[in-house]
PDB file of C-alpha atoms and ligand atoms in Angstrom:
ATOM      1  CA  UNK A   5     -51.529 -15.622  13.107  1.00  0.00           C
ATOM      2  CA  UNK A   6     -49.947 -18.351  14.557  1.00  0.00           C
ATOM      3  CA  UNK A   7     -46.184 -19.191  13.988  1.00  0.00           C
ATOM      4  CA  UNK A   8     -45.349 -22.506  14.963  1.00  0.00           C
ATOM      5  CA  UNK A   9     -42.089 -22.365  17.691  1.00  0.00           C
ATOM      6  CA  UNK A  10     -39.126 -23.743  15.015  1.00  0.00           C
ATOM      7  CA  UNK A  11     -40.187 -21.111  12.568  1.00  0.00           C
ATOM      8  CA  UNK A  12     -40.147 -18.671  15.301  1.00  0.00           C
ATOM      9  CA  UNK A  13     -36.620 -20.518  16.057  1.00  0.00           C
ATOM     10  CA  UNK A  14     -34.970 -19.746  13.035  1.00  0.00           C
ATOM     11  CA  UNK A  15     -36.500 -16.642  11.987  1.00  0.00           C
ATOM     12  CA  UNK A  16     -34.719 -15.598  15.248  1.00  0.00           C
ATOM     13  CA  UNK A  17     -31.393 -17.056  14.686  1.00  0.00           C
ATOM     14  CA  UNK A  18     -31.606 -16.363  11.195  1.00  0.00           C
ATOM     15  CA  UNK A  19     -32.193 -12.422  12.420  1.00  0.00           C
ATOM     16  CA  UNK A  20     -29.180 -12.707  14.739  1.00  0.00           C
ATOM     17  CA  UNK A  21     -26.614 -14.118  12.113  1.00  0.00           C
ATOM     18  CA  UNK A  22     -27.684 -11.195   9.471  1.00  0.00           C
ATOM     19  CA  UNK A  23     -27.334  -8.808  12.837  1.00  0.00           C
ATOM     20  CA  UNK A  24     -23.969 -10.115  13.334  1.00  0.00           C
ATOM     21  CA  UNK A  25     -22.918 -10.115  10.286  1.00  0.00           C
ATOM     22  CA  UNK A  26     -23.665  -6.171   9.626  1.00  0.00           C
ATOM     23  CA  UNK A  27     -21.819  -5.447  12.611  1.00  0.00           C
ATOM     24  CA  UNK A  28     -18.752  -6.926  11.552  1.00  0.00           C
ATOM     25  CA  UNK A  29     -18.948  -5.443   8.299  1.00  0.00           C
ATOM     26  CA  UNK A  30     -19.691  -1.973  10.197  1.00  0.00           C
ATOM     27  CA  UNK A  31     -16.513  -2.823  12.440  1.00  0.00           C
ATOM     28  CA  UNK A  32     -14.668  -3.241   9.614  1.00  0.00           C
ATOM     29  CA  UNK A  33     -15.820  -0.452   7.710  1.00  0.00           C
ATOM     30  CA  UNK A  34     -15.841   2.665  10.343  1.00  0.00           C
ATOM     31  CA  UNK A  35     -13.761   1.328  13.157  1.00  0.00           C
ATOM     32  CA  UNK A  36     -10.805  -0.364  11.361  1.00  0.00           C
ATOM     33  CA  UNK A  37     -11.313   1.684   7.964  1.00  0.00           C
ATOM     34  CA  UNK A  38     -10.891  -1.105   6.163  1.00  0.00           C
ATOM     35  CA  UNK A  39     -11.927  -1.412   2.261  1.00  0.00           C
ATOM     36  CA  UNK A  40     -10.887  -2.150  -1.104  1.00  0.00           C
ATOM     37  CA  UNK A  41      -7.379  -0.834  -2.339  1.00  0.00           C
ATOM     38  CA  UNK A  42      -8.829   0.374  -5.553  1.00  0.00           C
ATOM     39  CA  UNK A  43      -7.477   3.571  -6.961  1.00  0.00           C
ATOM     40  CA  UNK A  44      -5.433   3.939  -3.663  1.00  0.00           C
ATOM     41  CA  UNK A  45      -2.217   5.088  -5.839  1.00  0.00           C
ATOM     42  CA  UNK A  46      -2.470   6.267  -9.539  1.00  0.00           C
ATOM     43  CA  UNK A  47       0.766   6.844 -11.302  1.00  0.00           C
ATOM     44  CA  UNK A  48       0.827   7.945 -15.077  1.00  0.00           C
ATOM     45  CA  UNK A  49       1.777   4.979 -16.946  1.00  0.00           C
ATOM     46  CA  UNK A  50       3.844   7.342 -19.573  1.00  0.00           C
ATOM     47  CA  UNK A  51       5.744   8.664 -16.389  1.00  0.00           C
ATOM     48  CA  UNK A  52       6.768   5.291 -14.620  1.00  0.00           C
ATOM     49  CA  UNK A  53      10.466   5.199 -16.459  1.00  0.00           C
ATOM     50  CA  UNK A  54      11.147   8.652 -15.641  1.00  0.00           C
ATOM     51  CA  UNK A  55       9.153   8.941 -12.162  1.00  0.00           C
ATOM     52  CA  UNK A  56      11.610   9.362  -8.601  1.00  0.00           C
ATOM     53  CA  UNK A  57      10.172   6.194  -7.177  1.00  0.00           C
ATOM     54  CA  UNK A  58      10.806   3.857 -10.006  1.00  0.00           C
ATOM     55  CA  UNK A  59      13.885   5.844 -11.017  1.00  0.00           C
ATOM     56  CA  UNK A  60      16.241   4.051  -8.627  1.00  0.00           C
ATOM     57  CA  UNK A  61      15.347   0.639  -9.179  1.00  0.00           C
ATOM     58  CA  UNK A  62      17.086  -2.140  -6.711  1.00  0.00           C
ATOM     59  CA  UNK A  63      16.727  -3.356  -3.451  1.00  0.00           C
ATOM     60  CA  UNK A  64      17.033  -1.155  -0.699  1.00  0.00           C
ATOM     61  CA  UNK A  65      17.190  -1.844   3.028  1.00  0.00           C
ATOM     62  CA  UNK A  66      15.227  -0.088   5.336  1.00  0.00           C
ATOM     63  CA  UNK A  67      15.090  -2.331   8.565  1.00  0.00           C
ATOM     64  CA  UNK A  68      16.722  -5.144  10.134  1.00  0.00           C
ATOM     65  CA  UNK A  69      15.984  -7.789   7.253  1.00  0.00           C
ATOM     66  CA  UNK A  70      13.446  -5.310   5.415  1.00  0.00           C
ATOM     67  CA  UNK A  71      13.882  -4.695   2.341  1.00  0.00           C
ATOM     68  CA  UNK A  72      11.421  -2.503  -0.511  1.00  0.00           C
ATOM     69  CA  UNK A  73      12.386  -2.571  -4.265  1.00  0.00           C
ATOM     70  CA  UNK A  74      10.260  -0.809  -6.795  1.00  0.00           C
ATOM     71  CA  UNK A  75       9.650  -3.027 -10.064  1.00  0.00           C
ATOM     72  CA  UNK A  76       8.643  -1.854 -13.422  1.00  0.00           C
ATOM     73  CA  UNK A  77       6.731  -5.011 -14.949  1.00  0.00           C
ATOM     74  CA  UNK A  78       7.289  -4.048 -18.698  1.00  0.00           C
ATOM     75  CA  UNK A  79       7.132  -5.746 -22.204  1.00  0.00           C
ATOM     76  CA  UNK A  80       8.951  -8.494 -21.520  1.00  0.00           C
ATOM     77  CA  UNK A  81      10.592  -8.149 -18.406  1.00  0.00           C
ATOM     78  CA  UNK A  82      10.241  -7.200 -14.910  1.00  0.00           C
ATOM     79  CA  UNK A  83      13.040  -4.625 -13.593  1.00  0.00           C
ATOM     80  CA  UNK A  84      15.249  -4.519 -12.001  1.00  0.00           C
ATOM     81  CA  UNK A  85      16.152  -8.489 -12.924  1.00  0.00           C
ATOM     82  CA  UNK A  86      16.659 -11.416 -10.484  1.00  0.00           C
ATOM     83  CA  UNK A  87      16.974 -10.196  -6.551  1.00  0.00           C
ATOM     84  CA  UNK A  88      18.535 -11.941  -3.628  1.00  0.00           C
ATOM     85  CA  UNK A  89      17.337 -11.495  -0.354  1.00  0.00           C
ATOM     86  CA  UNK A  90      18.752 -13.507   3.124  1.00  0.00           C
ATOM     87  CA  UNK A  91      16.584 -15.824   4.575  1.00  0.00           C
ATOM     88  CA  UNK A  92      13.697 -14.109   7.260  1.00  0.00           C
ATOM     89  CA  UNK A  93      13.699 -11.466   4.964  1.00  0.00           C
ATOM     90  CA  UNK A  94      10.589  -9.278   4.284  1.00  0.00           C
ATOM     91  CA  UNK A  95      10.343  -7.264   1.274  1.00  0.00           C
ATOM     92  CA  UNK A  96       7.866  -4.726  -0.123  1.00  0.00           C
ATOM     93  CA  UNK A  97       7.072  -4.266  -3.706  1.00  0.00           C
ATOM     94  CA  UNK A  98       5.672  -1.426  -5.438  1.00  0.00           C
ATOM     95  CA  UNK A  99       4.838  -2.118  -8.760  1.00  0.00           C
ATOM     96  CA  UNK A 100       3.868  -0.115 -12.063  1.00  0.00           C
ATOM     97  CA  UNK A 101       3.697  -0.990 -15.910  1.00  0.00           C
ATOM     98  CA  UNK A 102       4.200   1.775 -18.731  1.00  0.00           C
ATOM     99  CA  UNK A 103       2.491  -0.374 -21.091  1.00  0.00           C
ATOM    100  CA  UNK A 104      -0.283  -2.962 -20.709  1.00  0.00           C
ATOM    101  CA  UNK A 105      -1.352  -4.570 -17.926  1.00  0.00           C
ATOM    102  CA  UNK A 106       0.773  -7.387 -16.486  1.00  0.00           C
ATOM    103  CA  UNK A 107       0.388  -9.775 -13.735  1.00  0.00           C
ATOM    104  CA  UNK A 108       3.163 -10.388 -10.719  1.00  0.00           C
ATOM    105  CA  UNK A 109       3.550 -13.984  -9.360  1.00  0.00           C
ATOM    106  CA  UNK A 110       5.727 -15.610  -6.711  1.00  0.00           C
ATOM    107  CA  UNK A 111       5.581 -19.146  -6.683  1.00  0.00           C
ATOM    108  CA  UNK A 112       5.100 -20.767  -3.392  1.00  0.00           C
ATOM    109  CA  UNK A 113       3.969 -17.627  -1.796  1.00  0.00           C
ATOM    110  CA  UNK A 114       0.815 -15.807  -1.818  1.00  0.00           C
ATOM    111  CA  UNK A 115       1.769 -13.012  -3.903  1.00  0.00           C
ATOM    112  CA  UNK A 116      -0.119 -12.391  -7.150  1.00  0.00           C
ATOM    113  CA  UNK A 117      -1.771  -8.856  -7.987  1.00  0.00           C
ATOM    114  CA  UNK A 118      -1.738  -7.236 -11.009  1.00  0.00           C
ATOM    115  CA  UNK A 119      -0.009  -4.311 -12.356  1.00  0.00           C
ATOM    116  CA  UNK A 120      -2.465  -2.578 -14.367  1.00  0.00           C
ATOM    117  CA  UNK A 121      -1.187   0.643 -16.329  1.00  0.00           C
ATOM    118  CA  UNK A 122      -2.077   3.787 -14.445  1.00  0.00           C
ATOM    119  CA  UNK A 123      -2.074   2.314 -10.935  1.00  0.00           C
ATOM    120  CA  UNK A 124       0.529   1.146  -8.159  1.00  0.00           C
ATOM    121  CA  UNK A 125       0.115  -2.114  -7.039  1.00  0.00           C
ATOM    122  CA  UNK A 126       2.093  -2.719  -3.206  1.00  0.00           C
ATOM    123  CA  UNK A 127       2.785  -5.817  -1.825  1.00  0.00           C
ATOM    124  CA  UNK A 128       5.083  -7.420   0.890  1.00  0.00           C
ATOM    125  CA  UNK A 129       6.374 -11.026   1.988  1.00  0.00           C
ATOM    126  CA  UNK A 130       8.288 -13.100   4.271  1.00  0.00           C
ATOM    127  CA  UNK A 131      10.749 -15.140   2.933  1.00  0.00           C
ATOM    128  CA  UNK A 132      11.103 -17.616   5.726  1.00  0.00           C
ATOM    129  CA  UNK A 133      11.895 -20.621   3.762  1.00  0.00           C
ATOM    130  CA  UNK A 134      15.317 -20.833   1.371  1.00  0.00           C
ATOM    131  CA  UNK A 135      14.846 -21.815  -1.942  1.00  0.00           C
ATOM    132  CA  UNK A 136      15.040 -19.989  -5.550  1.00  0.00           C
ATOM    133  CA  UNK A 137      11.477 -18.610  -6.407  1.00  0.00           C
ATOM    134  CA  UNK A 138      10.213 -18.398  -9.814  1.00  0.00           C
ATOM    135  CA  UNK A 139       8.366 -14.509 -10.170  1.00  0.00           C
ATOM    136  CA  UNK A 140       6.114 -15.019 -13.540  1.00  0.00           C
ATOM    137  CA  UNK A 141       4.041 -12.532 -15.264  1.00  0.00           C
ATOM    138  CA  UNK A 142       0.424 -14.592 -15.282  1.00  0.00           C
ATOM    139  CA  UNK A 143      -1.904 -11.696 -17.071  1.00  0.00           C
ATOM    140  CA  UNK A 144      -1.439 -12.636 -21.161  1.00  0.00           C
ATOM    141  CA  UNK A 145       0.809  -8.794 -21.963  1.00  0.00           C
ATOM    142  CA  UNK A 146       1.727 -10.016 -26.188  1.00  0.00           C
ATOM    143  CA  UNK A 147       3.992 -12.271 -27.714  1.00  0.00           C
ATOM    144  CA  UNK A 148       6.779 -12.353 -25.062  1.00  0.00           C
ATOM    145  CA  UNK A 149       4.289 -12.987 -22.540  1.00  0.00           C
ATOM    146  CA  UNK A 150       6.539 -16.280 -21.693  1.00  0.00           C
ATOM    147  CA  UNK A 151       9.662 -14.793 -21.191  1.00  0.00           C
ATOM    148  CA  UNK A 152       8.393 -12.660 -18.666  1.00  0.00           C
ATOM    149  CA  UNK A 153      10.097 -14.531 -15.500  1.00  0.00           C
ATOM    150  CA  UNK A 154      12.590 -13.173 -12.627  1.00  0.00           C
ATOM    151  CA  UNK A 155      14.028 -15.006  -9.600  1.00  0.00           C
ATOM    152  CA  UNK A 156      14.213 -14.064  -6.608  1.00  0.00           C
ATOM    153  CA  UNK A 157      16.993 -16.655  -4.244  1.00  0.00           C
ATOM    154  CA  UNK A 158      16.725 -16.620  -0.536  1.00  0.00           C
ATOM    155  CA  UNK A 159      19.747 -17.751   1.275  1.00  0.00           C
TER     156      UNK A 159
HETATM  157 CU1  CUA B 227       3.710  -9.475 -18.836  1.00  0.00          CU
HETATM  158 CU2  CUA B 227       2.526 -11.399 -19.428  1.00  0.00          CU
END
């Protein structure tokens, strides 16, 4: 059979971007032991108001300009309320609901995950610009859905 030279061509650069490809997938899988987060931390959702790590709700510092702060994202509210952090400032949240499943938004950042009963949801930021941001529940929770909204200031 013969294959004329362009098929040839791209079956062979069409073979090496599928090659490359696996590899970086198989980089990222065994070498770096990388994945998805999914049932990394379970938490019963009856527990969360009573639990040790959402017992002592407010920020605390643990570095120069670190901060973490467990939140309970709840029917309507997320808790503890409004934070302030100084400028620079990085904080980790670990979130859990007791109820339904909630979303957790910081405008003009890239935080948004969800807090779905039953699991811990982590995520951290950098708060290198000053400003008052908005922190809104975006997962429909019930009828007080729209009061669900924090702040959090940086100054
Ligand atoms: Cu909580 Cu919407």
């Amino acid at each position: 059979m013969r294959i004329h030279h362009y098929e040839k061509l791209w079956l062979i650069i069409g073979s090496l971007i599928l090659i490359i490809f696996l590899s970086i997938l198989a980089v990222q899988t065994f070498v770096l032991d990388m994945g998805p987060p999914s049932h990394a931390e379970t938490i019963d959702p009856q527990s969360v108001r009573e639990s040790e790590l959402f017992a002592n709700t407010g920020l605390q510092e643990v570095g120069d300009k670190e901060y973490e702060i467990a939140m309970i994202a709840e029917m309507f509210a997320f808790r503890p309320g409004d934070l302030e952090v100084p400028v620079g400032s990085t904080v980790h949240f670990t979130l859990a609901s007791p109820d339904v499943t909630h979303g957790f938004k910081i405008t003009d950042t890239n935080i948004n995950v969800m807090v779905v009963p039953g699991h811990i949801s982590k995520i951290s930021h950098t708060f290198d610009e000053s400003g008052e941001y908005l922190i809104l529940c975006n997962e429909y929770c019930g009828l007080g859905h729209e009061y669900m909204a924090n702040t959090i200031t940086v100054k």
